[in-house]
Short mmCIF file of C-alpha atoms in Angstrom, two decimals:
data_model
loop_
_atom_site.label_atom_id
_atom_site.label_comp_id
_atom_site.label_asym_id
_atom_site.label_seq_id
_atom_site.Cartn_x
_atom_site.Cartn_y
_atom_site.Cartn_z
CA MET D 1 -21.86 -7.60 9.26
CA GLY D 2 -19.12 -8.73 7.64
CA ILE D 3 -21.65 -11.25 5.89
CA TRP D 4 -23.61 -8.34 4.75
CA ARG D 5 -20.29 -6.21 3.16
CA ARG D 6 -18.83 -9.62 1.42
CA LEU D 7 -22.50 -10.03 -0.38
CA SER D 8 -22.61 -6.00 -1.02
CA PHE D 9 -19.31 -6.97 -2.24
CA ARG D 10 -20.38 -9.76 -4.40
CA GLN D 11 -22.92 -7.90 -5.81
CA HIS D 12 -20.09 -5.87 -7.89
CA SER D 13 -18.28 -8.85 -8.95
CA TRP D 14 -21.60 -10.75 -9.93
CA ARG D 15 -21.80 -8.74 -13.63
CA ALA D 16 -18.48 -10.25 -14.47
CA SER D 17 -19.73 -14.10 -14.27
CA ASP D 18 -23.56 -13.65 -14.86
CA ALA D 19 -23.14 -15.69 -18.45
CA LEU D 20 -21.18 -17.93 -16.09
CA LEU D 21 -23.34 -18.59 -13.00
CA ALA D 22 -26.50 -19.11 -15.48
CA ILE D 23 -24.74 -22.71 -16.61
CA PRO D 24 -24.92 -24.25 -12.86
CA LEU D 25 -28.09 -22.68 -12.51
CA ALA D 26 -29.69 -23.64 -15.63
CA LEU D 27 -28.25 -27.39 -15.16
CA ILE D 28 -30.13 -27.08 -11.46
CA ALA D 29 -33.75 -26.29 -13.07
CA ALA D 30 -32.94 -28.70 -16.08
CA ILE D 31 -32.13 -31.69 -13.75
CA VAL D 32 -35.47 -30.90 -11.33
CA ILE D 33 -37.86 -30.27 -14.46
CA VAL D 34 -37.06 -34.04 -15.63
CA ASP D 35 -37.00 -35.57 -12.28
CA ALA D 36 -40.65 -33.76 -11.41
CA THR D 37 -41.93 -35.03 -15.12
CA THR D 38 -40.25 -38.75 -14.98
CA GLY D 39 -41.76 -39.68 -11.56
CA PRO D 40 -39.55 -41.59 -8.79
CA ASP D 41 -39.00 -44.33 -11.02
CA VAL D 42 -36.00 -42.38 -12.26
CA ALA D 43 -33.70 -40.69 -9.68
CA LEU D 44 -32.05 -37.83 -10.94
CA GLY D 45 -31.57 -36.02 -7.55
CA PRO D 46 -27.44 -36.92 -7.53
CA LEU D 47 -26.74 -35.33 -10.37
CA LEU D 48 -27.49 -31.97 -8.50
CA ILE D 49 -24.11 -31.97 -7.65
CA VAL D 50 -22.53 -31.34 -10.25
CA ALA D 51 -23.90 -27.87 -10.40
CA PRO D 52 -21.92 -26.47 -7.18
CA ALA D 53 -18.82 -28.67 -8.39
CA LEU D 54 -19.10 -26.43 -11.78
CA THR D 55 -19.45 -23.70 -10.02
CA ALA D 56 -16.05 -23.94 -7.65
CA SER D 57 -14.50 -23.51 -10.57
CA PHE D 58 -14.96 -20.34 -11.78
CA ALA D 59 -16.35 -18.42 -8.53
CA GLY D 60 -15.28 -17.93 -4.70
CA PRO D 61 -16.03 -20.42 -1.79
CA LEU D 62 -19.47 -18.00 -0.77
CA LEU D 63 -20.97 -18.27 -4.51
CA THR D 64 -19.69 -21.98 -4.20
CA ALA D 65 -21.94 -22.20 -1.11
CA VAL D 66 -24.94 -20.33 -2.32
CA VAL D 67 -25.19 -22.51 -5.46
CA GLY D 68 -25.09 -26.05 -3.30
CA ALA D 69 -27.86 -24.59 -1.07
CA ILE D 70 -29.44 -23.84 -4.16
CA ALA D 71 -29.03 -27.46 -5.07
CA VAL D 72 -30.25 -28.89 -1.66
CA ALA D 73 -33.44 -26.49 -2.05
CA ALA D 74 -34.30 -27.73 -5.79
CA LEU D 75 -33.86 -31.75 -4.06
CA PHE D 76 -36.16 -30.70 -1.32
CA GLY D 77 -38.35 -29.15 -3.51
CA VAL D 78 -38.46 -33.09 -5.77
CA GLY D 79 -39.62 -34.88 -2.95
CA VAL D 80 -42.43 -32.60 -1.32
CA GLY D 81 -43.74 -32.91 -5.02
CA LEU D 82 -43.62 -35.93 -6.14
CA ARG D 83 -44.07 -36.60 -1.51
CA ILE D 84 -41.05 -39.21 -1.62
CA LEU D 85 -39.52 -36.57 0.97
CA THR D 86 -39.70 -39.18 4.48
CA THR D 87 -38.26 -41.94 1.83
CA GLU D 88 -34.85 -43.59 2.32
CA SER D 89 -33.69 -42.70 -1.22
CA ILE D 90 -34.63 -38.62 -0.91
CA GLY D 91 -32.98 -38.61 2.15
CA THR D 92 -29.49 -40.30 1.20
CA GLN D 93 -29.66 -38.00 -1.74
CA ILE D 94 -30.00 -35.07 -0.02
CA VAL D 95 -27.64 -35.95 2.52
CA ALA D 96 -24.83 -36.64 -0.84
CA VAL D 97 -25.35 -33.35 -2.11
CA VAL D 98 -25.17 -31.53 1.23
CA VAL D 99 -21.67 -33.53 2.05
CA VAL D 100 -20.33 -32.61 -1.79
CA SER D 101 -21.45 -28.79 -1.47
CA ALA D 102 -19.42 -28.59 1.86
CA ILE D 103 -16.26 -30.73 0.27
CA VAL D 104 -16.60 -28.51 -2.60
CA THR D 105 -17.29 -24.97 -1.11
CA ALA D 106 -14.06 -25.81 1.37
CA PHE D 107 -11.69 -26.29 -1.52
CA ARG D 108 -12.45 -23.52 -2.87
CA TRP D 109 -12.10 -22.01 0.28
CA LEU D 110 -8.57 -23.29 0.83
CA ARG D 111 -7.52 -22.29 -2.97
CA ASP D 112 -8.43 -19.14 -2.32
CA ARG D 113 -6.49 -18.63 0.58
CA TYR D 114 -3.17 -20.16 -1.31
CA GLY D 115 -3.45 -17.86 -3.90
CA ARG D 116 -4.01 -15.30 -1.32
CA GLU D 117 -0.64 -16.76 0.06
CA LEU D 118 0.94 -17.09 -3.12
CA ALA D 119 0.13 -13.14 -4.01
CA GLN D 120 2.28 -11.84 -0.93
CA VAL D 121 4.95 -13.94 -1.41
CA ARG D 122 5.15 -12.63 -5.07
CA THR D 123 5.19 -9.04 -3.35
CA VAL D 124 7.63 -9.85 -0.91
CA SER D 125 9.98 -11.30 -3.26
CA GLU D 126 9.34 -8.27 -5.55
CA ALA D 127 10.28 -5.79 -2.66
CA THR D 128 13.61 -8.30 -1.71
CA GLN D 129 14.27 -8.03 -5.80
CA ARG D 130 14.26 -4.31 -5.94
CA ALA D 131 15.76 -3.74 -2.34
CA VAL D 132 18.91 -6.62 -3.28
CA LEU D 133 18.76 -6.62 -7.05
CA ARG D 134 18.16 -3.33 -7.74
CA PRO D 135 16.80 -2.95 -11.36
CA LEU D 136 19.47 -0.79 -13.76
CA PRO D 137 18.64 1.93 -15.42
CA ARG D 138 18.45 2.65 -19.53
CA GLN D 139 21.65 5.24 -18.97
CA ILE D 140 23.60 5.61 -17.15
CA GLY D 141 26.36 8.74 -17.87
CA PRO D 142 27.17 7.65 -21.23
CA LEU D 143 26.25 4.33 -21.24
CA ARG D 144 22.83 2.61 -22.49
CA VAL D 145 22.51 0.22 -20.66
CA ALA D 146 19.68 -3.09 -20.72
CA SER D 147 19.40 -6.18 -18.40
CA VAL D 148 17.68 -9.15 -17.83
CA TYR D 149 16.93 -11.57 -14.86
CA LEU D 150 15.67 -15.14 -15.20
CA ALA D 151 15.53 -17.09 -11.41
CA ALA D 152 14.69 -20.77 -11.90
CA GLU D 153 13.20 -21.05 -8.90
CA GLU D 154 9.78 -21.28 -9.57
CA GLN D 155 7.51 -18.40 -8.06
CA ALA D 156 10.84 -16.47 -7.55
CA GLN D 157 12.07 -13.51 -8.70
CA ILE D 158 16.03 -13.73 -7.44
CA GLY D 159 18.67 -16.41 -6.70
CA GLY D 160 22.05 -16.37 -7.12
CA ASP D 161 23.20 -14.36 -10.11
CA LEU D 162 23.77 -10.98 -9.52
CA TYR D 163 24.88 -7.53 -11.27
CA ALA D 164 24.90 -3.50 -10.23
CA ALA D 165 26.28 -0.90 -11.31
CA THR D 166 27.39 2.40 -10.05
CA ARG D 167 28.93 6.10 -11.23
CA THR D 168 32.59 7.18 -10.36
CA SER D 169 34.46 10.61 -10.53
CA ALA D 170 35.59 9.39 -13.94
CA GLY D 171 33.09 6.85 -15.34
CA THR D 172 31.12 3.84 -14.67
CA ARG D 173 32.07 0.61 -13.14
CA LEU D 174 29.63 -2.56 -13.44
CA ILE D 175 29.84 -6.02 -11.86
CA ILE D 176 28.28 -9.12 -12.64
CA GLY D 177 28.45 -12.47 -10.59
CA ASP D 178 27.14 -15.82 -9.58
CA ALA D 179 27.09 -17.21 -6.00
CA ARG D 180 27.61 -20.90 -6.07
CA GLY D 181 24.02 -22.74 -4.83
CA LYS D 182 20.53 -22.35 -5.04
CA GLY D 183 17.91 -21.05 -2.49
CA LEU D 184 18.38 -18.31 0.56
CA THR D 185 22.04 -19.27 0.78
CA ALA D 186 22.58 -17.60 -2.66
CA ILE D 187 20.40 -14.91 -1.60
CA GLY D 188 22.94 -14.34 0.91
CA ASP D 189 25.72 -14.73 -0.63
CA ALA D 190 24.74 -12.25 -3.50
CA ALA D 191 22.89 -9.50 -1.67
CA LEU D 192 26.55 -9.57 0.25
CA LEU D 193 28.51 -9.29 -2.84
CA LEU D 194 26.38 -6.28 -3.83
CA GLY D 195 26.36 -4.41 -0.65
CA ALA D 196 30.20 -4.40 -0.44
CA PHE D 197 30.26 -3.80 -4.39
CA ARG D 198 28.05 -0.82 -3.91
CA ALA D 199 29.82 0.48 -0.70
CA ALA D 200 33.22 0.41 -2.40
CA ALA D 201 32.94 0.90 -6.23
CA HIS D 202 32.91 4.70 -6.20
CA ARG D 203 35.34 4.75 -3.56
CA GLN D 204 38.83 2.25 -4.31
CA SER D 205 40.87 4.16 -7.45
CA SER D 206 42.37 1.21 -8.95
CA LEU D 207 40.43 -2.77 -10.14
CA PRO D 208 42.93 -4.75 -8.37
CA ASP D 209 42.19 -2.77 -4.94
CA LEU D 210 38.29 -3.10 -5.46
CA MET D 211 38.93 -6.84 -6.26
CA ALA D 212 41.05 -7.36 -3.03
CA TYR D 213 38.31 -5.16 -1.42
CA LEU D 214 35.53 -7.79 -2.36
CA GLU D 215 37.58 -10.60 -1.38
CA ASN D 216 38.46 -9.41 2.00
CA SER D 217 34.48 -9.12 2.02
CA VAL D 218 33.62 -12.13 0.62
CA CYS D 219 36.15 -14.27 3.29
CA TRP D 220 35.18 -12.45 6.61
CA SER D 221 30.99 -12.07 5.90
CA MET D 222 29.76 -15.51 3.72
CA VAL D 223 30.11 -18.34 6.07
CA GLU D 224 28.52 -17.93 9.12
CA PRO D 225 29.68 -19.65 12.72
CA ALA D 226 26.79 -21.94 12.83
CA GLU D 227 27.94 -22.80 9.10
CA SER D 228 31.99 -23.76 9.79
CA GLU D 229 31.38 -27.01 8.06
CA GLN D 230 30.36 -25.45 4.50
CA GLU D 231 33.59 -23.35 4.35
CA GLY D 232 35.52 -23.52 1.41
CA GLU D 233 32.56 -24.59 -0.52
CA CYS D 234 31.09 -20.91 -0.68
CA PHE D 235 32.24 -18.58 -3.03
CA ILE D 236 31.25 -16.62 -6.14
CA THR D 237 31.93 -16.15 -9.91
CA ALA D 238 32.55 -12.18 -10.84
CA ALA D 239 33.57 -9.78 -13.29
CA VAL D 240 34.49 -6.02 -12.68
CA ILE D 241 34.25 -3.66 -15.77
CA ASP D 242 35.36 -0.29 -15.38
CA ILE D 243 34.30 1.91 -18.53
CA PRO D 244 35.59 5.44 -18.48
CA ASP D 245 33.25 8.48 -19.97
CA ALA D 246 36.49 9.70 -22.01
CA GLY D 247 37.81 7.47 -24.92
CA GLU D 248 37.54 3.50 -25.49
CA LYS D 249 39.68 1.80 -23.36
CA VAL D 250 37.77 -0.63 -20.57
CA GLU D 251 39.39 -2.35 -17.99
CA MET D 252 38.44 -5.63 -16.60
CA ILE D 253 39.05 -8.18 -13.83
CA SER D 254 37.45 -11.76 -13.99
CA CYS D 255 37.43 -13.73 -11.44
CA GLY D 256 36.39 -16.78 -12.49
CA HIS D 257 33.23 -15.90 -14.29
CA PRO D 258 32.15 -16.57 -17.90
CA PRO D 259 34.23 -13.75 -21.03
CA PRO D 260 31.81 -11.09 -21.26
CA LEU D 261 30.76 -10.86 -25.23
CA LEU D 262 31.88 -8.04 -27.72
CA LEU D 263 30.28 -7.45 -30.77
CA ARG D 264 31.32 -5.36 -33.35
CA ASP D 265 30.67 -5.17 -37.09
CA GLY D 266 28.47 -8.56 -36.78
CA ARG D 267 31.48 -10.66 -35.17
CA VAL D 268 31.27 -11.57 -31.20
CA THR D 269 34.47 -11.90 -29.93
CA ALA D 270 34.74 -13.63 -26.58
CA LEU D 271 37.01 -11.38 -23.80
CA ASN D 272 39.19 -13.69 -21.96
CA PRO D 273 41.56 -13.18 -19.28
CA THR D 274 45.06 -13.16 -19.39
CA ARG D 275 45.60 -14.41 -16.30
CA PRO D 276 42.35 -16.07 -14.69
CA THR D 277 41.85 -15.67 -10.88
CA LEU D 278 39.61 -17.56 -8.70
CA PRO D 279 36.72 -17.33 -7.90
CA LEU D 280 35.86 -14.79 -4.51
CA GLY D 281 35.47 -16.28 -1.71
CA LEU D 282 38.72 -18.77 -1.98
CA GLY D 283 41.55 -16.32 -1.92
CA GLU D 284 42.83 -18.09 1.52
CA LEU D 285 43.64 -21.21 -0.91
CA THR D 286 45.97 -18.83 -2.51
CA THR D 287 47.34 -14.77 -3.01
CA PRO D 288 45.15 -13.67 -5.56
CA GLN D 289 47.15 -11.62 -8.00
CA TYR D 290 44.75 -9.26 -10.02
CA GLN D 291 45.41 -9.19 -13.69
CA VAL D 292 44.17 -6.28 -15.52
CA ASP D 293 42.78 -6.79 -18.89
CA THR D 294 42.28 -3.38 -21.46
CA PHE D 295 39.87 -3.17 -24.66
CA ALA D 296 38.30 -1.14 -26.72
CA LEU D 297 34.69 -0.55 -26.66
CA GLY D 298 33.70 2.36 -29.19
CA PRO D 299 30.40 3.62 -29.55
CA ALA D 300 29.09 1.19 -32.15
CA ASP D 301 30.30 -1.78 -29.76
CA LEU D 302 27.91 -3.93 -27.56
CA LEU D 303 29.43 -5.15 -25.02
CA LEU D 304 27.40 -8.91 -22.88
CA LEU D 305 27.66 -9.34 -19.69
CA TYR D 306 25.87 -13.01 -18.53
CA THR D 307 26.63 -16.01 -15.91
CA ASP D 308 26.80 -19.35 -16.53
CA GLY D 309 22.80 -20.13 -16.42
CA VAL D 310 23.04 -18.35 -20.23
CA ILE D 311 25.92 -20.82 -21.54
CA GLU D 312 24.78 -24.05 -19.47
CA ALA D 313 21.13 -23.65 -20.34
CA ARG D 314 19.94 -27.47 -22.55
CA ASP D 315 17.02 -28.21 -24.64
CA SER D 316 15.46 -31.14 -24.40
CA GLY D 317 18.34 -32.69 -26.18
CA ARG D 318 20.30 -31.53 -23.71
CA ILE D 319 22.33 -29.21 -25.95
CA PHE D 320 23.65 -26.27 -24.62
CA TYR D 321 22.45 -22.62 -25.42
CA PRO D 322 25.16 -21.32 -28.25
CA LEU D 323 25.17 -17.76 -26.98
CA VAL D 324 27.93 -16.92 -29.32
CA GLU D 325 25.93 -17.95 -32.65
CA ARG D 326 22.94 -16.88 -31.05
CA ALA D 327 23.90 -13.04 -30.14
CA ALA D 328 25.81 -12.59 -34.11
CA SER D 329 22.86 -14.35 -35.50
CA GLN D 330 20.98 -10.95 -36.12
CA ALA D 331 22.19 -7.41 -35.93
CA HIS D 332 21.03 -5.22 -32.55
CA ASP D 333 21.99 -1.65 -32.89
CA ASN D 334 21.20 -1.14 -29.77
CA PRO D 335 21.62 -2.83 -26.09
CA ARG D 336 17.40 -2.96 -25.25
CA ALA D 337 16.85 -5.60 -28.90
CA LEU D 338 19.61 -7.47 -28.02
CA ILE D 339 18.48 -8.28 -24.41
CA HIS D 340 15.19 -8.55 -25.68
CA HIS D 341 16.11 -10.96 -28.72
CA LEU D 342 18.52 -13.50 -26.43
CA ARG D 343 15.73 -14.05 -23.90
CA ALA D 344 12.87 -14.74 -26.15
CA ASP D 345 15.59 -16.98 -27.83
CA LEU D 346 16.89 -18.62 -24.05
CA LEU D 347 13.69 -19.11 -22.95
CA ALA D 348 12.40 -20.99 -26.33
CA HIS D 349 15.67 -22.90 -26.12
CA VAL D 350 14.81 -24.33 -22.63
CA GLY D 351 10.91 -25.01 -23.19
CA GLY D 352 10.47 -22.10 -20.82
CA HIS D 353 11.94 -23.19 -17.78
CA LEU D 354 15.77 -22.53 -16.81
CA ASP D 355 17.85 -25.26 -14.00
CA ASP D 356 19.87 -22.48 -12.60
CA ASP D 357 19.35 -18.61 -12.73
CA ALA D 358 20.74 -16.89 -15.72
CA ALA D 359 21.34 -12.91 -16.01
CA MET D 360 22.25 -10.94 -18.98
CA VAL D 361 23.28 -7.17 -19.23
CA CYS D 362 24.88 -5.27 -22.12
CA VAL D 363 26.06 -2.01 -22.51
CA GLN D 364 26.31 0.82 -25.24
CA ARG D 365 28.72 4.09 -25.06
CA SER D 366 26.30 6.58 -26.67
CA PRO D 367 27.14 8.37 -29.46
CA ALA D 368 29.05 11.58 -28.94
CA PRO D 369 26.84 14.52 -29.89
CA ALA D 370 27.58 16.20 -33.46
CA PRO D 371 29.36 19.54 -32.78
CA ALA D 372 27.35 22.73 -33.30
CA THR D 373 27.55 24.97 -35.94
CA PRO D 374 29.37 27.77 -35.29
CA THR D 375 27.36 30.59 -35.57
CA THR D 376 27.88 34.81 -35.67
CA ALA D 377 25.86 36.75 -32.77
CA GLY D 378 23.11 38.14 -34.10
CA THR D 379 22.58 35.98 -36.92
CA ARG D 380 20.77 32.78 -37.94
CA PRO D 381 22.50 29.85 -39.77
CA GLY D 382 21.35 30.19 -43.61
CA LEU D 383 20.36 34.07 -43.37
CA PRO D 384 22.59 36.65 -44.86
CA HIS D 385 24.10 38.73 -41.62
CA ALA D 386 22.56 41.38 -40.54
CA ARG D 387 23.77 45.30 -39.88
CA PRO D 388 23.39 46.08 -36.42
CA ARG D 389 21.60 48.67 -35.99
CA SER D 390 22.72 52.55 -34.60
CA THR D 391 22.44 53.22 -30.97
CA THR D 392 23.30 56.96 -31.59
CA LYS D 393 20.29 58.45 -31.33
CA HIS D 394 18.79 55.90 -28.37
CA SER D 395 22.40 57.13 -26.46
CA ASN D 396 21.73 60.79 -27.43
CA HIS D 397 17.96 60.35 -25.84
CA HIS D 398 19.45 59.74 -22.25
CA ASP D 399 22.81 61.83 -22.40
CA ARG D 400 20.55 64.96 -23.15
CA ARG D 401 21.36 67.84 -20.80
CA ARG D 402 18.98 70.29 -20.02
CA PRO D 403 20.05 73.45 -21.71
CA PRO D 404 21.24 76.49 -18.90
#
């Protein structure tokens, strides 16, 4: 029953490949006709193995096996027509076509199986990305937001880079970071920091308190007992930014992370911390003193956060990607346009493949709405004031008393 069900399914999918299927069938017919007309002196039967091999390039294993069976049957027909079926030559040709058809069908089946497994891996990877690295919305409070994540691992959707945003009672807090290493270890470290940030970003009143909480979380949970030999080697560079809804003042603490870029009036300024701090996870080496840096972020400004995978990306000549120059090369008035430009330009710089994960987040304050023009009640803007109707007659109608 399963075979007939698969055959019925193939009847619907054959319509898309009818033109391609005609090529191996026409090839079988041409070889048979030429072989039958030239006689037994010219053996063209081995050429029939091309038909199933060609079918495997665009069809599945079932259709490949069917074409292979047709090729074997055609070779039998040539042997019967030329009365050479019992000869050693035609027998060898038939065995060769059967073996090659079986091998090609098996390889096509393995290829389809690998494709299904790869599709499942991509599905799991996408689900993991959405669970760990949630996509940022385009609007967070009064902020316009755009982000991009480029994983270095082929077929992967997430790596050691991270970013997140959460709302507080007074504004929005953003984090961007980069966990040391690659693979599952880096993904686990990134998930650890993201979970700690989402749990505490709205509860800690100040950025130093938040960074101290993140440092303690990373130090206590990053290294498992079985991985004690790696202690001191695991760390995460991170920058946390607090953007209040009111005013233009913005606060930042950077722990060994590349400085954000402020784009204002066509100029790009790197927001270097006044007192650099060690990356998260290295707090046991010293007592961290978190210095809060402040700067202004106006409605027309763009704030670009990124990881070192962006500025350390190299082209074929081993030249680093010039992020500052490329960010200032074109005027962009919104985060989406800037991120789209930088993503395409970065991939073009490296030839389409990154050696390290790369992430970018761009934010901008939404322009304040224009104040509404005050109007007089009962009138519309631009029209003369209307005289209110008298309600005396209407009131007398309701206050009328019955005569005695």
